[in-house]
Short mmCIF file of C-alpha atoms (C1' of nucleotides) in Angstrom, two decimals:
data_model
loop_
_atom_site.label_atom_id
_atom_site.label_comp_id
_atom_site.label_asym_id
_atom_site.label_seq_id
_atom_site.Cartn_x
_atom_site.Cartn_y
_atom_site.Cartn_z
CA UNK A 1 -164.50 260.08 184.03
CA UNK A 2 -166.08 256.68 184.62
CA UNK A 3 -169.08 255.70 186.33
CA UNK A 4 -169.65 254.78 189.78
CA UNK A 5 -169.12 251.18 190.51
CA UNK A 6 -172.16 248.87 190.13
CA UNK A 7 -172.07 247.92 193.68
CA UNK A 8 -169.63 248.67 196.63
CA UNK A 9 -169.79 245.31 198.06
CA UNK A 10 -169.75 246.73 201.55
CA UNK A 11 -172.75 246.08 203.63
CA UNK A 12 -174.84 244.42 200.97
CA UNK A 13 -176.96 241.50 201.77
CA UNK A 14 -176.35 238.17 200.07
CA UNK A 15 -178.11 234.83 200.30
CA UNK A 16 -181.84 234.13 199.93
CA UNK A 17 -184.25 236.89 199.64
CA UNK A 18 -186.68 237.53 202.47
CA UNK A 19 -190.49 238.20 201.77
CA UNK A 20 -189.87 241.77 202.86
CA UNK A 21 -187.20 242.31 200.37
CA UNK A 22 -189.27 240.57 197.61
CA UNK A 23 -192.19 242.98 198.49
CA UNK A 24 -189.96 246.14 198.32
CA UNK A 25 -188.60 245.17 195.13
CA UNK A 26 -191.87 244.10 193.48
CA UNK A 27 -193.61 247.37 194.74
CA UNK A 28 -190.88 249.32 193.33
CA UNK A 29 -190.66 247.85 189.90
CA UNK A 30 -194.32 247.62 189.42
CA UNK A 31 -194.63 251.20 190.19
CA UNK A 32 -191.66 252.66 188.71
CA UNK A 33 -190.17 250.06 186.24
CA UNK A 34 -186.43 249.74 186.49
CA UNK A 35 -184.36 252.76 185.42
CA UNK A 36 -180.88 251.70 186.17
CA UNK A 37 -180.55 248.53 187.76
CA UNK A 38 -177.69 250.01 190.02
CA UNK A 39 -180.16 252.43 191.48
CA UNK A 40 -183.19 250.20 191.93
CA UNK A 41 -181.93 248.84 195.28
CA UNK A 42 -181.12 252.13 196.56
CA UNK A 43 -184.45 253.53 195.46
CA UNK A 44 -186.29 250.47 196.79
CA UNK A 45 -184.64 250.50 199.97
CA UNK A 46 -182.91 247.28 199.68
CA UNK A 47 -179.49 246.26 200.66
CA UNK A 48 -178.75 244.42 197.78
CA UNK A 49 -176.82 245.01 194.61
CA UNK A 50 -178.54 245.94 191.42
CA UNK A 51 -177.12 242.53 189.95
CA UNK A 52 -179.01 240.70 192.45
CA UNK A 53 -182.09 242.62 192.27
CA UNK A 54 -182.21 241.94 188.50
CA UNK A 55 -181.73 238.40 188.86
CA UNK A 56 -184.39 238.15 191.71
CA UNK A 57 -186.86 239.89 189.47
CA UNK A 58 -185.97 238.02 186.21
CA UNK A 59 -185.86 234.70 187.73
CA UNK A 60 -188.61 234.78 190.31
CA UNK A 61 -190.62 237.83 190.78
CA UNK A 62 -191.47 238.88 187.29
CA UNK A 63 -195.11 238.65 187.02
CA UNK A 64 -195.36 236.93 183.50
CA UNK A 65 -193.50 233.87 184.73
CA UNK A 66 -195.06 230.62 184.30
CA UNK A 67 -194.61 228.48 187.22
CA UNK A 68 -194.25 224.65 187.53
CA UNK A 69 -192.75 221.85 185.16
CA UNK A 70 -192.37 222.47 181.63
CA UNK A 71 -194.96 221.00 179.54
CA UNK A 72 -194.09 218.20 176.91
CA UNK A 73 -194.24 220.67 174.08
CA UNK A 74 -191.94 223.25 176.00
CA UNK A 75 -189.45 220.40 176.68
CA UNK A 76 -189.60 219.29 173.11
CA UNK A 77 -188.95 222.93 172.07
CA UNK A 78 -186.03 223.24 174.45
CA UNK A 79 -184.46 220.21 173.17
CA UNK A 80 -185.06 221.20 169.54
CA UNK A 81 -183.60 224.60 170.31
CA UNK A 82 -180.68 223.37 172.39
CA UNK A 83 -179.59 221.13 169.29
CA UNK A 84 -179.52 224.19 167.24
CA UNK A 85 -178.19 226.90 169.78
CA UNK A 86 -176.37 224.85 172.28
CA UNK A 87 -176.18 226.11 175.92
CA UNK A 88 -177.51 229.39 175.03
CA UNK A 89 -180.07 229.53 177.57
CA UNK A 90 -181.22 233.10 177.22
CA UNK A 91 -181.95 232.28 173.56
CA UNK A 92 -183.67 229.37 174.28
CA UNK A 93 -185.63 231.05 176.99
CA UNK A 94 -186.71 233.68 174.63
CA UNK A 95 -188.61 231.07 172.65
CA UNK A 96 -190.61 230.04 175.66
CA UNK A 97 -192.49 232.97 177.04
CA UNK A 98 -192.79 232.94 180.75
CA UNK A 99 -189.62 230.66 181.34
CA UNK A 100 -186.37 232.07 182.33
CA UNK A 101 -182.93 231.12 181.17
CA UNK A 102 -182.09 229.89 184.67
CA UNK A 103 -185.06 227.68 184.87
CA UNK A 104 -184.63 226.03 181.70
CA UNK A 105 -180.98 225.53 182.42
CA UNK A 106 -181.83 223.78 185.62
CA UNK A 107 -184.39 221.74 183.91
CA UNK A 108 -182.02 220.89 181.38
CA UNK A 109 -179.46 219.75 183.83
CA UNK A 110 -181.81 217.80 186.16
CA UNK A 111 -184.20 216.29 183.68
CA UNK A 112 -183.76 216.53 180.10
CA UNK A 113 -180.12 215.53 180.25
CA UNK A 114 -180.71 212.48 181.95
CA UNK A 115 -183.57 211.52 179.70
CA UNK A 116 -181.39 211.98 176.81
CA UNK A 117 -178.54 209.94 178.08
CA UNK A 118 -181.11 207.10 179.09
CA UNK A 119 -182.30 207.35 175.46
CA UNK A 120 -178.71 206.73 174.24
CA UNK A 121 -178.22 210.32 173.05
CA UNK A 122 -175.35 212.71 173.87
CA UNK A 123 -176.95 215.66 175.40
CA UNK A 124 -174.22 217.91 173.93
CA UNK A 125 -174.32 216.81 170.44
CA UNK A 126 -177.74 215.36 170.42
CA UNK A 127 -176.43 212.38 168.38
CA UNK A 128 -176.63 208.95 169.32
CA UNK A 129 -173.89 207.45 171.53
CA UNK A 130 -174.31 204.09 170.33
CA UNK A 131 -176.97 202.60 168.25
CA UNK A 132 -180.13 204.52 168.90
CA UNK A 133 -183.63 204.93 168.22
CA UNK A 134 -185.35 206.72 165.30
CA UNK A 135 -187.24 209.36 167.17
CA UNK A 136 -185.87 210.41 170.45
CA UNK A 137 -188.35 212.95 170.94
CA UNK A 138 -191.34 210.62 170.59
CA UNK A 139 -189.69 208.45 173.06
CA UNK A 140 -189.07 211.34 175.30
CA UNK A 141 -192.79 212.20 175.50
CA UNK A 142 -193.63 208.75 176.16
CA UNK A 143 -191.22 208.64 179.02
CA UNK A 144 -192.29 212.00 180.29
CA UNK A 145 -194.79 210.72 182.82
CA UNK A 146 -192.30 208.57 184.88
CA UNK A 147 -189.61 211.27 185.15
CA UNK A 148 -188.63 210.33 188.63
CA UNK A 149 -188.08 206.72 188.04
CA UNK A 150 -186.16 207.33 184.90
CA UNK A 151 -184.10 209.85 186.60
CA UNK A 152 -183.15 207.30 189.37
CA UNK A 153 -182.63 204.79 186.62
CA UNK A 154 -180.28 206.89 184.69
CA UNK A 155 -178.43 207.83 187.99
CA UNK A 156 -177.79 204.21 188.52
CA UNK A 157 -176.79 203.45 185.02
CA UNK A 158 -174.92 206.63 184.37
CA UNK A 159 -171.85 205.24 185.62
CA UNK A 160 -170.27 208.37 186.78
CA UNK A 161 -171.87 210.29 183.92
CA UNK A 162 -172.45 213.63 185.49
CA UNK A 163 -171.73 217.18 185.33
CA UNK A 164 -168.01 216.50 185.04
CA UNK A 165 -168.52 215.15 181.61
CA UNK A 166 -170.45 218.12 180.32
CA UNK A 167 -168.32 219.64 177.72
CA UNK A 168 -168.66 222.94 175.76
CA UNK A 169 -170.74 222.52 172.80
CA UNK A 170 -168.02 222.03 170.14
CA UNK A 171 -170.27 223.44 167.45
CA UNK A 172 -171.33 226.53 169.58
CA UNK A 173 -168.31 228.59 170.75
CA UNK A 174 -169.31 230.67 173.60
CA UNK A 175 -170.42 233.84 172.38
CA UNK A 176 -174.04 233.97 173.72
CA UNK A 177 -173.29 237.13 175.33
CA UNK A 178 -172.39 238.77 172.03
CA UNK A 179 -175.92 238.91 171.34
CA UNK A 180 -177.24 242.05 172.82
CA UNK A 181 -180.73 241.47 171.62
CA UNK A 182 -182.92 241.40 174.81
CA UNK A 183 -183.84 237.82 175.43
CA UNK A 184 -184.63 236.40 179.01
CA UNK A 185 -185.61 239.71 180.41
CA UNK A 186 -189.32 240.56 180.10
CA UNK A 187 -188.49 244.18 180.90
CA UNK A 188 -187.05 245.94 178.17
CA UNK A 189 -184.30 247.94 179.48
CA UNK A 190 -185.23 251.62 179.73
CA UNK A 191 -182.29 253.90 179.70
CA UNK A 192 -181.98 256.21 182.54
CA UNK A 193 -182.14 259.09 180.04
CA UNK A 194 -185.67 258.09 179.13
CA UNK A 195 -188.21 259.87 181.13
CA UNK A 196 -191.20 258.09 179.90
CA UNK A 197 -190.93 255.17 181.90
CA UNK A 198 -190.41 256.89 185.21
CA UNK A 199 -192.66 259.88 184.46
CA UNK A 200 -195.46 257.72 183.58
CA UNK A 201 -194.88 255.02 186.40
CA UNK A 202 -197.04 256.92 188.99
CA UNK A 203 -199.92 256.16 186.97
CA UNK A 204 -198.88 252.64 185.95
CA UNK A 205 -199.76 251.06 189.06
CA UNK A 206 -201.77 248.03 188.06
CA UNK A 207 -204.85 247.91 189.74
CA UNK A 208 -208.39 249.19 189.80
CA UNK A 209 -209.88 246.59 187.42
CA UNK A 210 -212.25 243.71 187.71
CA UNK A 211 -209.56 241.39 188.62
CA UNK A 212 -208.96 240.63 192.18
CA UNK A 213 -205.65 242.61 192.25
CA UNK A 214 -203.56 243.10 195.23
CA UNK A 215 -202.22 246.54 195.38
CA UNK A 216 -198.50 246.32 195.43
CA UNK A 217 -198.12 249.62 197.06
CA UNK A 218 -200.56 248.91 199.68
CA UNK A 219 -199.89 245.80 201.48
CA UNK A 220 -197.11 244.35 199.28
CA UNK A 221 -199.11 241.11 198.67
CA UNK A 222 -196.16 239.76 196.62
CA UNK A 223 -197.29 236.22 197.00
CA UNK A 224 -200.67 237.03 195.76
CA UNK A 225 -198.98 238.92 192.80
CA UNK A 226 -196.73 236.26 191.93
CA UNK A 227 -199.64 233.36 192.02
CA UNK A 228 -201.95 235.36 189.76
CA UNK A 229 -203.02 233.69 186.63
CA UNK A 230 -201.21 236.39 184.45
CA UNK A 231 -201.82 234.52 181.04
CA UNK A 232 -205.37 234.55 181.50
CA UNK A 233 -205.70 237.91 182.94
CA UNK A 234 -203.82 239.31 180.20
CA UNK A 235 -205.66 237.10 177.60
CA UNK A 236 -209.07 238.29 178.92
CA UNK A 237 -209.96 234.67 179.65
CA UNK A 238 -209.60 235.13 183.36
CA UNK A 239 -212.53 237.17 183.81
CA UNK A 240 -210.70 240.37 183.51
CA UNK A 241 -212.36 241.57 180.35
CA UNK A 242 -210.24 244.48 179.06
CA UNK A 243 -207.90 244.09 181.79
CA UNK A 244 -205.39 242.64 179.49
CA UNK A 245 -205.45 245.52 177.21
CA UNK A 246 -205.26 248.03 180.01
CA UNK A 247 -202.41 246.21 181.63
CA UNK A 248 -200.62 246.22 178.32
CA UNK A 249 -201.01 249.87 178.10
CA UNK A 250 -199.88 250.37 181.79
CA UNK A 251 -197.20 247.88 181.92
CA UNK A 252 -195.54 249.07 178.73
CA UNK A 253 -195.39 252.35 180.26
CA UNK A 254 -193.21 250.92 182.91
CA UNK A 255 -191.08 248.91 180.68
CA UNK A 256 -192.56 245.55 180.03
CA UNK A 257 -192.56 243.97 176.64
CA UNK A 258 -195.99 243.06 175.71
CA UNK A 259 -194.97 240.35 173.50
CA UNK A 260 -193.51 238.39 176.30
CA UNK A 261 -196.63 238.50 178.47
CA UNK A 262 -198.61 236.09 176.38
"C1'" DA B 1 -189.37 207.72 213.36
"C1'" DA B 2 -184.75 208.59 212.06
"C1'" DA B 3 -180.99 208.93 209.09
"C1'" DC B 4 -179.20 208.99 204.75
"C1'" DG B 5 -178.75 209.96 199.96
"C1'" DA B 6 -180.52 211.97 195.70
"C1'" DA B 7 -182.96 215.58 193.43
"C1'" DT B 8 -184.34 220.15 192.91
"C1'" DC B 9 -183.79 225.09 192.25
"C1'" DA B 10 -182.68 229.90 193.97
"C1'" DA B 11 -178.84 232.40 194.07
"C1'" DC B 12 -173.88 233.73 193.42
"C1'" DC B 13 -169.72 234.44 190.67
"C1'" DG B 14 -166.92 235.44 186.93
"C1'" DC B 15 -166.61 236.55 182.20
"C1'" DA B 16 -167.84 238.78 177.68
"C1'" DT B 17 -169.96 242.43 175.49
"C1'" DG B 18 -171.78 246.90 174.93
"C1'" DT B 19 -171.98 251.79 176.21
"C1'" DC B 20 -170.52 255.99 178.05
"C1'" DT B 21 -167.05 259.49 179.67
"C1'" DC C 1 -159.36 255.94 171.23
"C1'" DA C 2 -158.94 254.19 175.74
"C1'" DG C 3 -160.44 253.19 179.96
"C1'" DA C 4 -164.28 252.44 183.18
"C1'" DC C 5 -168.58 250.80 183.94
"C1'" DA C 6 -173.25 248.57 183.22
"C1'" DT C 7 -175.63 244.61 181.84
"C1'" DG C 8 -176.50 240.22 180.57
"C1'" DC C 9 -174.99 235.36 180.17
"C1'" DG C 10 -173.59 230.65 181.41
"C1'" DG C 11 -171.53 227.89 184.75
"C1'" DT C 12 -171.37 226.45 189.41
"C1'" DT C 13 -172.68 226.04 194.28
"C1'" DG C 14 -175.19 225.33 198.41
"C1'" DA C 15 -179.38 224.97 200.80
"C1'" DT C 16 -183.66 222.84 201.05
"C1'" DT C 17 -186.86 219.33 199.82
"C1'" DC C 18 -188.11 214.72 198.70
"C1'" DG C 19 -187.73 209.62 198.64
"C1'" DT C 20 -185.81 205.56 200.46
"C1'" DT C 21 -183.83 202.42 203.60
#
DNA sequence: AAACGAATCAACCGCATGTCT
DNA sequence: CAGACATGCGGTTGATTCGTT
């Protein structure tokens, strides 16, 4: 006997998430963690499939996400990792705490690829297309500040060089999914049979510390939660004192991987 | 001020792989 | 062992935002 299908695609909502849906999802996951994604929308009262919930959480609602553009160092690291790993965005994201595979992928396609092309480098192979420079990464850093200009210039000089020329990384046959090591997700999958996550979840609501923490179960202040400076809070530099340790303990109970927080 | 085009990014889709019955 | 299902991944799309004319 098999399991129930992931989502009966009947009556499920698609498209952009509303603030109310975000609130429900955040409140549920912060208080219960995720047991099985298939059950999350049902338990949280959402008309979404579990897949959509997981994506929304992973790419947008996860509290440990950094926001904003990638720093120079992060961008360099992405380029370096991409040269080694190819389009294995989840692997790359795993090396950049607080960044998601989707975010990195988007940034690559919209920024980095153009820069590499402008520098005369093949974004796929990272090899010079023609005669090229000695240290592309150094040039990249120099040009980082005029991103907009470079993007437009490259668009003009690209002569049709767009997504259509993107070829699969020859040296990297598609096998990223073969790696079952948890990568992008900050929430380690807690099996349904594991009672620890859900059992302790009721006591794991982050709050009650010195940090100005909106109670997710109270008013569903999701925006405030998302905008919080999590890195500072968890490192104790945000005035939270021991909040970092407390949150580590609490959040690990609901399935967070502490290493991903910092 | 309006129209147009480019850039950005959130979200969806389909596939691959691992797990469970 | 085989089939069904869950999950994760990468590619792609479409709506929105931003900049230019």
